[in-house]
Amino acid sequence: MTRAPMRVTESAKKITKPQSSSSTSSSPTKRKADFAELKNTRSKFTFKEKNAVEESEKNQGMSLLERIRKKEASSKEQFGVTKQEKHDRYLSSKMGQIYSVIYQLYFDAYPDKGSNGKAFKISLSLNKITQVVRDTCDENLIDQDDILCIIEMISDRLDSFQIHNVSGTIVLCVSELNRSRDLAVLKTKVIDYTHYNKKTRALGIAK
C-alpha cells in the first residue's frame, strides 16, 4: 500500500535575526580623532613650566614662609605710616595753641616795651614752655618731645622763632611777634614729621 504524501498547509516563515547594537562601530578615522583629543600636547607642559618660572622670579626665589613674613612686615609698615600721618596732623593742629602760649609769655616778660611798639627779644627754656602749656592748655598727655617738634614747626615758618641748645638745655629765642600775621603764616606749608625727628635728635632730645 502506497502512503500518500503529507501536505503542508502553511508556508514556512523566514526568521530574521535582529542585529546587535554592538555590531555598529565608528569609523577608524573618528576613533583616531577622539584619542588625539585626550593626549597632552607639548605646548601644555611648556606653558606650565613658563608660569612656574615667572612665579619664581616674581617671588625672588623666596619660600612660602618667607613670602608670608614679607607680607606681614609690609602690612605693619603700612599701618605705621598711617599712624604717623595721624600724629602729624595732631601736632600741626596744635601750632596755633603753642604759639599763643609763647606769645603771652613774650609780652608778659616786658609789657611796657610791647606797649611802646619797640621790638624786643626774650629767651624761654623748653621746660618753662612745657610747664605753661600743661597748666593752661589742659595738655597733660602731650609730652615734651612733641612740644619741641611743634616749636620746630613754628620756627621753620617764622623767622622770629630761633631754637638753641645751650649746654644741654633747649632754649627758644623769640622777637617781634605779631599775632594775626604769624597765625596766618602758620597755616601754610606741609608738615614733614621725619624732618622734625632729625632736628630733635640733633638738639639733644632722645626719641
PDB file of C-alpha atoms in Angstrom:
ATOM      1  CA  MET A   1       0.000   0.000   0.000  1.00  0.00           C
ATOM      2  CA  THR A   2       1.406   3.362  -1.022  1.00  0.00           C
ATOM      3  CA  ARG A   3       1.460   6.220   1.633  1.00  0.00           C
ATOM      4  CA  ALA A   4       0.017   9.487   0.449  1.00  0.00           C
ATOM      5  CA  PRO A   5       2.413  12.490   0.618  1.00  0.00           C
ATOM      6  CA  MET A   6       1.964  14.920   3.605  1.00  0.00           C
ATOM      7  CA  ARG A   7       0.547  18.275   2.680  1.00  0.00           C
ATOM      8  CA  VAL A   8       1.941  21.486   4.186  1.00  0.00           C
ATOM      9  CA  THR A   9      -0.882  23.858   4.930  1.00  0.00           C
ATOM     10  CA  GLU A  10       1.205  26.896   5.984  1.00  0.00           C
ATOM     11  CA  SER A  11       4.211  28.232   4.246  1.00  0.00           C
ATOM     12  CA  ALA A  12       7.439  28.334   6.169  1.00  0.00           C
ATOM     13  CA  LYS A  13       8.264  31.694   7.613  1.00  0.00           C
ATOM     14  CA  LYS A  14      11.721  33.161   7.310  1.00  0.00           C
ATOM     15  CA  ILE A  15      13.187  34.133  10.651  1.00  0.00           C
ATOM     16  CA  THR A  16      15.401  37.144  10.557  1.00  0.00           C
ATOM     17  CA  LYS A  17      17.879  37.631  13.421  1.00  0.00           C
ATOM     18  CA  PRO A  18      17.970  41.252  14.722  1.00  0.00           C
ATOM     19  CA  GLN A  19      21.284  42.985  14.518  1.00  0.00           C
ATOM     20  CA  SER A  20      23.060  43.746  17.774  1.00  0.00           C
ATOM     21  CA  SER A  21      23.791  47.375  18.573  1.00  0.00           C
ATOM     22  CA  SER A  22      27.369  46.433  19.284  1.00  0.00           C
ATOM     23  CA  SER A  23      27.851  45.430  15.680  1.00  0.00           C
ATOM     24  CA  THR A  24      27.720  49.118  14.682  1.00  0.00           C
ATOM     25  CA  SER A  25      31.087  50.701  15.235  1.00  0.00           C
ATOM     26  CA  SER A  26      32.563  54.101  14.463  1.00  0.00           C
ATOM     27  CA  SER A  27      34.998  54.582  11.690  1.00  0.00           C
ATOM     28  CA  PRO A  28      38.761  54.256  12.321  1.00  0.00           C
ATOM     29  CA  THR A  29      39.208  57.950  11.465  1.00  0.00           C
ATOM     30  CA  LYS A  30      36.784  59.075  14.189  1.00  0.00           C
ATOM     31  CA  ARG A  31      38.378  56.822  16.811  1.00  0.00           C
ATOM     32  CA  LYS A  32      41.775  58.312  15.968  1.00  0.00           C
ATOM     33  CA  ALA A  33      40.445  61.851  16.321  1.00  0.00           C
ATOM     34  CA  ASP A  34      38.896  61.118  19.756  1.00  0.00           C
ATOM     35  CA  PHE A  35      42.162  59.652  21.001  1.00  0.00           C
ATOM     36  CA  ALA A  36      44.105  62.668  19.809  1.00  0.00           C
ATOM     37  CA  GLU A  37      41.956  64.998  21.935  1.00  0.00           C
ATOM     38  CA  LEU A  38      42.913  63.110  25.102  1.00  0.00           C
ATOM     39  CA  LYS A  39      46.632  63.427  24.519  1.00  0.00           C
ATOM     40  CA  ASN A  40      48.680  66.043  26.460  1.00  0.00           C
ATOM     41  CA  THR A  41      50.456  68.196  23.968  1.00  0.00           C
ATOM     42  CA  ARG A  42      53.951  69.594  24.428  1.00  0.00           C
ATOM     43  CA  SER A  43      52.589  73.165  24.478  1.00  0.00           C
ATOM     44  CA  LYS A  44      50.599  72.486  27.674  1.00  0.00           C
ATOM     45  CA  PHE A  45      53.698  71.406  29.561  1.00  0.00           C
ATOM     46  CA  THR A  46      55.686  74.362  28.186  1.00  0.00           C
ATOM     47  CA  PHE A  47      53.007  76.802  29.350  1.00  0.00           C
ATOM     48  CA  LYS A  48      53.033  75.373  32.879  1.00  0.00           C
ATOM     49  CA  GLU A  49      56.821  75.467  33.019  1.00  0.00           C
ATOM     50  CA  LYS A  50      56.802  79.106  31.893  1.00  0.00           C
ATOM     51  CA  ASN A  51      54.284  80.049  34.587  1.00  0.00           C
ATOM     52  CA  ALA A  52      56.380  78.329  37.235  1.00  0.00           C
ATOM     53  CA  VAL A  53      59.499  80.248  36.168  1.00  0.00           C
ATOM     54  CA  GLU A  54      57.666  83.587  36.132  1.00  0.00           C
ATOM     55  CA  GLU A  55      56.186  82.926  39.591  1.00  0.00           C
ATOM     56  CA  SER A  56      59.618  82.039  40.963  1.00  0.00           C
ATOM     57  CA  GLU A  57      61.178  85.214  39.534  1.00  0.00           C
ATOM     58  CA  LYS A  58      58.339  87.320  40.915  1.00  0.00           C
ATOM     59  CA  ASN A  59      58.890  85.918  44.405  1.00  0.00           C
ATOM     60  CA  GLN A  60      62.682  86.345  44.060  1.00  0.00           C
ATOM     61  CA  GLY A  61      63.266  82.716  44.931  1.00  0.00           C
ATOM     62  CA  MET A  62      61.680  83.107  48.382  1.00  0.00           C
ATOM     63  CA  SER A  63      59.961  80.241  50.095  1.00  0.00           C
ATOM     64  CA  LEU A  64      56.297  80.380  51.049  1.00  0.00           C
ATOM     65  CA  LEU A  65      57.168  81.163  54.684  1.00  0.00           C
ATOM     66  CA  GLU A  66      59.490  83.979  53.623  1.00  0.00           C
ATOM     67  CA  ARG A  67      56.791  85.478  51.404  1.00  0.00           C
ATOM     68  CA  ILE A  68      54.289  85.378  54.278  1.00  0.00           C
ATOM     69  CA  ARG A  69      56.739  87.143  56.599  1.00  0.00           C
ATOM     70  CA  LYS A  70      57.456  89.782  53.966  1.00  0.00           C
ATOM     71  CA  LYS A  71      53.748  90.432  53.517  1.00  0.00           C
ATOM     72  CA  GLU A  72      53.254  90.779  57.289  1.00  0.00           C
ATOM     73  CA  ALA A  73      56.179  93.209  57.520  1.00  0.00           C
ATOM     74  CA  SER A  74      54.741  95.257  54.669  1.00  0.00           C
ATOM     75  CA  SER A  75      51.354  95.415  56.416  1.00  0.00           C
ATOM     76  CA  LYS A  76      52.977  96.592  59.650  1.00  0.00           C
ATOM     77  CA  GLU A  77      54.946  99.251  57.782  1.00  0.00           C
ATOM     78  CA  GLN A  78      51.828 100.493  56.072  1.00  0.00           C
ATOM     79  CA  PHE A  79      49.986 100.649  59.394  1.00  0.00           C
ATOM     80  CA  GLY A  80      52.890 102.589  60.903  1.00  0.00           C
ATOM     81  CA  VAL A  81      52.784 105.204  58.139  1.00  0.00           C
ATOM     82  CA  THR A  82      49.062 105.722  58.684  1.00  0.00           C
ATOM     83  CA  LYS A  83      49.570 106.126  62.415  1.00  0.00           C
ATOM     84  CA  GLN A  84      52.401 108.603  61.845  1.00  0.00           C
ATOM     85  CA  GLU A  85      50.265 110.651  59.481  1.00  0.00           C
ATOM     86  CA  LYS A  86      47.588 110.950  62.152  1.00  0.00           C
ATOM     87  CA  HIS A  87      50.220 112.092  64.632  1.00  0.00           C
ATOM     88  CA  ASP A  88      51.497 114.665  62.123  1.00  0.00           C
ATOM     89  CA  ARG A  89      48.042 116.171  61.766  1.00  0.00           C
ATOM     90  CA  TYR A  90      47.656 116.234  65.538  1.00  0.00           C
ATOM     91  CA  LEU A  91      50.922 118.154  66.003  1.00  0.00           C
ATOM     92  CA  SER A  92      50.059 120.533  63.182  1.00  0.00           C
ATOM     93  CA  SER A  93      46.707 121.320  64.785  1.00  0.00           C
ATOM     94  CA  LYS A  94      48.493 122.367  67.992  1.00  0.00           C
ATOM     95  CA  MET A  95      50.761 125.003  66.413  1.00  0.00           C
ATOM     96  CA  GLY A  96      48.335 127.877  66.999  1.00  0.00           C
ATOM     97  CA  GLN A  97      47.794 126.833  70.607  1.00  0.00           C
ATOM     98  CA  ILE A  98      51.521 126.580  71.387  1.00  0.00           C
ATOM     99  CA  TYR A  99      52.171 129.872  69.613  1.00  0.00           C
ATOM    100  CA  SER A 100      49.542 131.597  71.777  1.00  0.00           C
ATOM    101  CA  VAL A 101      51.267 130.368  74.950  1.00  0.00           C
ATOM    102  CA  ILE A 102      54.645 131.660  73.774  1.00  0.00           C
ATOM    103  CA  TYR A 103      53.079 134.917  72.589  1.00  0.00           C
ATOM    104  CA  GLN A 104      51.620 135.504  76.056  1.00  0.00           C
ATOM    105  CA  LEU A 105      54.944 134.696  77.743  1.00  0.00           C
ATOM    106  CA  TYR A 106      56.647 137.068  75.336  1.00  0.00           C
ATOM    107  CA  PHE A 107      54.526 140.082  76.280  1.00  0.00           C
ATOM    108  CA  ASP A 108      54.321 139.149  79.957  1.00  0.00           C
ATOM    109  CA  ALA A 109      58.100 139.443  80.149  1.00  0.00           C
ATOM    110  CA  TYR A 110      58.251 143.082  79.026  1.00  0.00           C
ATOM    111  CA  PRO A 111      54.742 144.567  78.884  1.00  0.00           C
ATOM    112  CA  ASP A 112      55.982 148.174  78.765  1.00  0.00           C
ATOM    113  CA  LYS A 113      58.257 147.602  75.783  1.00  0.00           C
ATOM    114  CA  GLY A 114      55.470 145.870  73.917  1.00  0.00           C
ATOM    115  CA  SER A 115      53.047 148.736  74.504  1.00  0.00           C
ATOM    116  CA  ASN A 116      55.590 151.244  73.218  1.00  0.00           C
ATOM    117  CA  GLY A 117      55.832 149.349  69.935  1.00  0.00           C
ATOM    118  CA  LYS A 118      59.511 148.598  70.358  1.00  0.00           C
ATOM    119  CA  ALA A 119      60.882 145.237  69.265  1.00  0.00           C
ATOM    120  CA  PHE A 120      62.485 143.158  71.957  1.00  0.00           C
ATOM    121  CA  LYS A 121      63.856 139.657  72.337  1.00  0.00           C
ATOM    122  CA  ILE A 122      63.419 137.098  75.117  1.00  0.00           C
ATOM    123  CA  SER A 123      64.653 133.553  75.781  1.00  0.00           C
ATOM    124  CA  LEU A 124      62.381 130.787  77.075  1.00  0.00           C
ATOM    125  CA  SER A 125      63.516 127.335  78.157  1.00  0.00           C
ATOM    126  CA  LEU A 126      61.700 124.296  76.801  1.00  0.00           C
ATOM    127  CA  ASN A 127      60.956 123.211  80.371  1.00  0.00           C
ATOM    128  CA  LYS A 128      59.237 126.554  81.074  1.00  0.00           C
ATOM    129  CA  ILE A 129      57.151 126.367  77.903  1.00  0.00           C
ATOM    130  CA  THR A 130      56.162 122.749  78.613  1.00  0.00           C
ATOM    131  CA  GLN A 131      55.050 123.643  82.143  1.00  0.00           C
ATOM    132  CA  VAL A 132      52.874 126.546  80.986  1.00  0.00           C
ATOM    133  CA  VAL A 133      51.363 124.511  78.139  1.00  0.00           C
ATOM    134  CA  ARG A 134      50.310 121.777  80.550  1.00  0.00           C
ATOM    135  CA  ASP A 135      48.985 124.253  83.121  1.00  0.00           C
ATOM    136  CA  THR A 136      46.996 126.492  80.783  1.00  0.00           C
ATOM    137  CA  CYS A 137      46.004 124.286  77.844  1.00  0.00           C
ATOM    138  CA  ASP A 138      44.917 121.109  79.649  1.00  0.00           C
ATOM    139  CA  GLU A 139      47.507 119.159  77.671  1.00  0.00           C
ATOM    140  CA  ASN A 140      48.802 116.770  80.318  1.00  0.00           C
ATOM    141  CA  LEU A 141      49.047 113.944  77.797  1.00  0.00           C
ATOM    142  CA  ILE A 142      51.325 115.764  75.345  1.00  0.00           C
ATOM    143  CA  ASP A 143      54.989 115.031  76.034  1.00  0.00           C
ATOM    144  CA  GLN A 144      57.922 117.427  75.876  1.00  0.00           C
ATOM    145  CA  ASP A 145      59.304 115.892  72.689  1.00  0.00           C
ATOM    146  CA  ASP A 146      56.059 116.647  70.853  1.00  0.00           C
ATOM    147  CA  ILE A 147      56.044 120.212  72.192  1.00  0.00           C
ATOM    148  CA  LEU A 148      59.568 120.653  70.862  1.00  0.00           C
ATOM    149  CA  CYS A 149      58.517 119.258  67.474  1.00  0.00           C
ATOM    150  CA  ILE A 150      55.650 121.763  67.336  1.00  0.00           C
ATOM    151  CA  ILE A 151      58.021 124.620  68.224  1.00  0.00           C
ATOM    152  CA  GLU A 152      60.321 123.429  65.431  1.00  0.00           C
ATOM    153  CA  MET A 153      57.391 123.542  63.006  1.00  0.00           C
ATOM    154  CA  ILE A 154      56.712 127.119  64.085  1.00  0.00           C
ATOM    155  CA  SER A 155      60.380 128.120  63.834  1.00  0.00           C
ATOM    156  CA  ASP A 156      60.513 126.816  60.253  1.00  0.00           C
ATOM    157  CA  ARG A 157      57.698 129.221  59.365  1.00  0.00           C
ATOM    158  CA  LEU A 158      58.557 132.224  61.490  1.00  0.00           C
ATOM    159  CA  ASP A 159      61.927 133.961  61.495  1.00  0.00           C
ATOM    160  CA  SER A 160      61.071 135.339  64.922  1.00  0.00           C
ATOM    161  CA  PHE A 161      61.456 131.835  66.453  1.00  0.00           C
ATOM    162  CA  GLN A 162      65.015 130.549  66.952  1.00  0.00           C
ATOM    163  CA  ILE A 163      65.884 127.321  68.824  1.00  0.00           C
ATOM    164  CA  HIS A 164      69.256 126.846  70.509  1.00  0.00           C
ATOM    165  CA  ASN A 165      70.908 124.152  72.598  1.00  0.00           C
ATOM    166  CA  VAL A 166      72.728 125.882  75.446  1.00  0.00           C
ATOM    167  CA  SER A 167      74.814 123.420  77.468  1.00  0.00           C
ATOM    168  CA  GLY A 168      72.216 120.690  77.016  1.00  0.00           C
ATOM    169  CA  THR A 169      69.244 122.986  77.701  1.00  0.00           C
ATOM    170  CA  ILE A 170      66.834 123.730  74.860  1.00  0.00           C
ATOM    171  CA  VAL A 171      66.137 127.462  74.663  1.00  0.00           C
ATOM    172  CA  LEU A 172      63.708 129.314  72.394  1.00  0.00           C
ATOM    173  CA  CYS A 173      64.541 132.895  71.452  1.00  0.00           C
ATOM    174  CA  VAL A 174      61.591 134.957  70.189  1.00  0.00           C
ATOM    175  CA  SER A 175      61.342 138.527  68.937  1.00  0.00           C
ATOM    176  CA  GLU A 176      58.994 140.851  67.048  1.00  0.00           C
ATOM    177  CA  LEU A 177      55.865 138.725  67.353  1.00  0.00           C
ATOM    178  CA  ASN A 178      52.726 139.780  65.513  1.00  0.00           C
ATOM    179  CA  ARG A 179      49.820 137.521  66.413  1.00  0.00           C
ATOM    180  CA  SER A 180      47.494 137.978  63.422  1.00  0.00           C
ATOM    181  CA  ARG A 181      50.330 137.890  60.887  1.00  0.00           C
ATOM    182  CA  ASP A 182      52.085 134.920  62.485  1.00  0.00           C
ATOM    183  CA  LEU A 183      48.946 132.773  62.820  1.00  0.00           C
ATOM    184  CA  ALA A 184      48.202 133.309  59.114  1.00  0.00           C
ATOM    185  CA  VAL A 185      51.707 132.107  58.211  1.00  0.00           C
ATOM    186  CA  LEU A 186      51.371 129.005  60.396  1.00  0.00           C
ATOM    187  CA  LYS A 187      48.502 127.751  58.245  1.00  0.00           C
ATOM    188  CA  THR A 188      50.798 127.355  55.240  1.00  0.00           C
ATOM    189  CA  LYS A 189      53.302 124.660  54.185  1.00  0.00           C
ATOM    190  CA  VAL A 190      53.144 120.854  54.503  1.00  0.00           C
ATOM    191  CA  ILE A 191      54.317 119.117  57.661  1.00  0.00           C
ATOM    192  CA  ASP A 192      57.251 116.701  57.279  1.00  0.00           C
ATOM    193  CA  TYR A 193      57.495 114.946  60.621  1.00  0.00           C
ATOM    194  CA  THR A 194      60.620 112.982  59.644  1.00  0.00           C
ATOM    195  CA  HIS A 195      62.429 116.284  59.228  1.00  0.00           C
ATOM    196  CA  TYR A 196      61.499 117.337  62.768  1.00  0.00           C
ATOM    197  CA  ASN A 197      62.539 113.996  64.249  1.00  0.00           C
ATOM    198  CA  LYS A 198      66.032 114.550  62.852  1.00  0.00           C
ATOM    199  CA  LYS A 199      66.184 118.097  64.200  1.00  0.00           C
ATOM    200  CA  THR A 200      65.022 116.927  67.610  1.00  0.00           C
ATOM    201  CA  ARG A 201      67.816 114.348  67.818  1.00  0.00           C
ATOM    202  CA  ALA A 202      70.332 116.968  66.695  1.00  0.00           C
ATOM    203  CA  LEU A 203      69.214 119.231  69.535  1.00  0.00           C
ATOM    204  CA  GLY A 204      69.940 116.501  72.052  1.00  0.00           C
ATOM    205  CA  ILE A 205      66.409 115.265  72.745  1.00  0.00           C
ATOM    206  CA  ALA A 206      66.261 111.463  72.622  1.00  0.00           C
ATOM    207  CA  LYS A 207      63.396 109.908  70.687  1.00  0.00           C
TER     208      LYS A 207
END
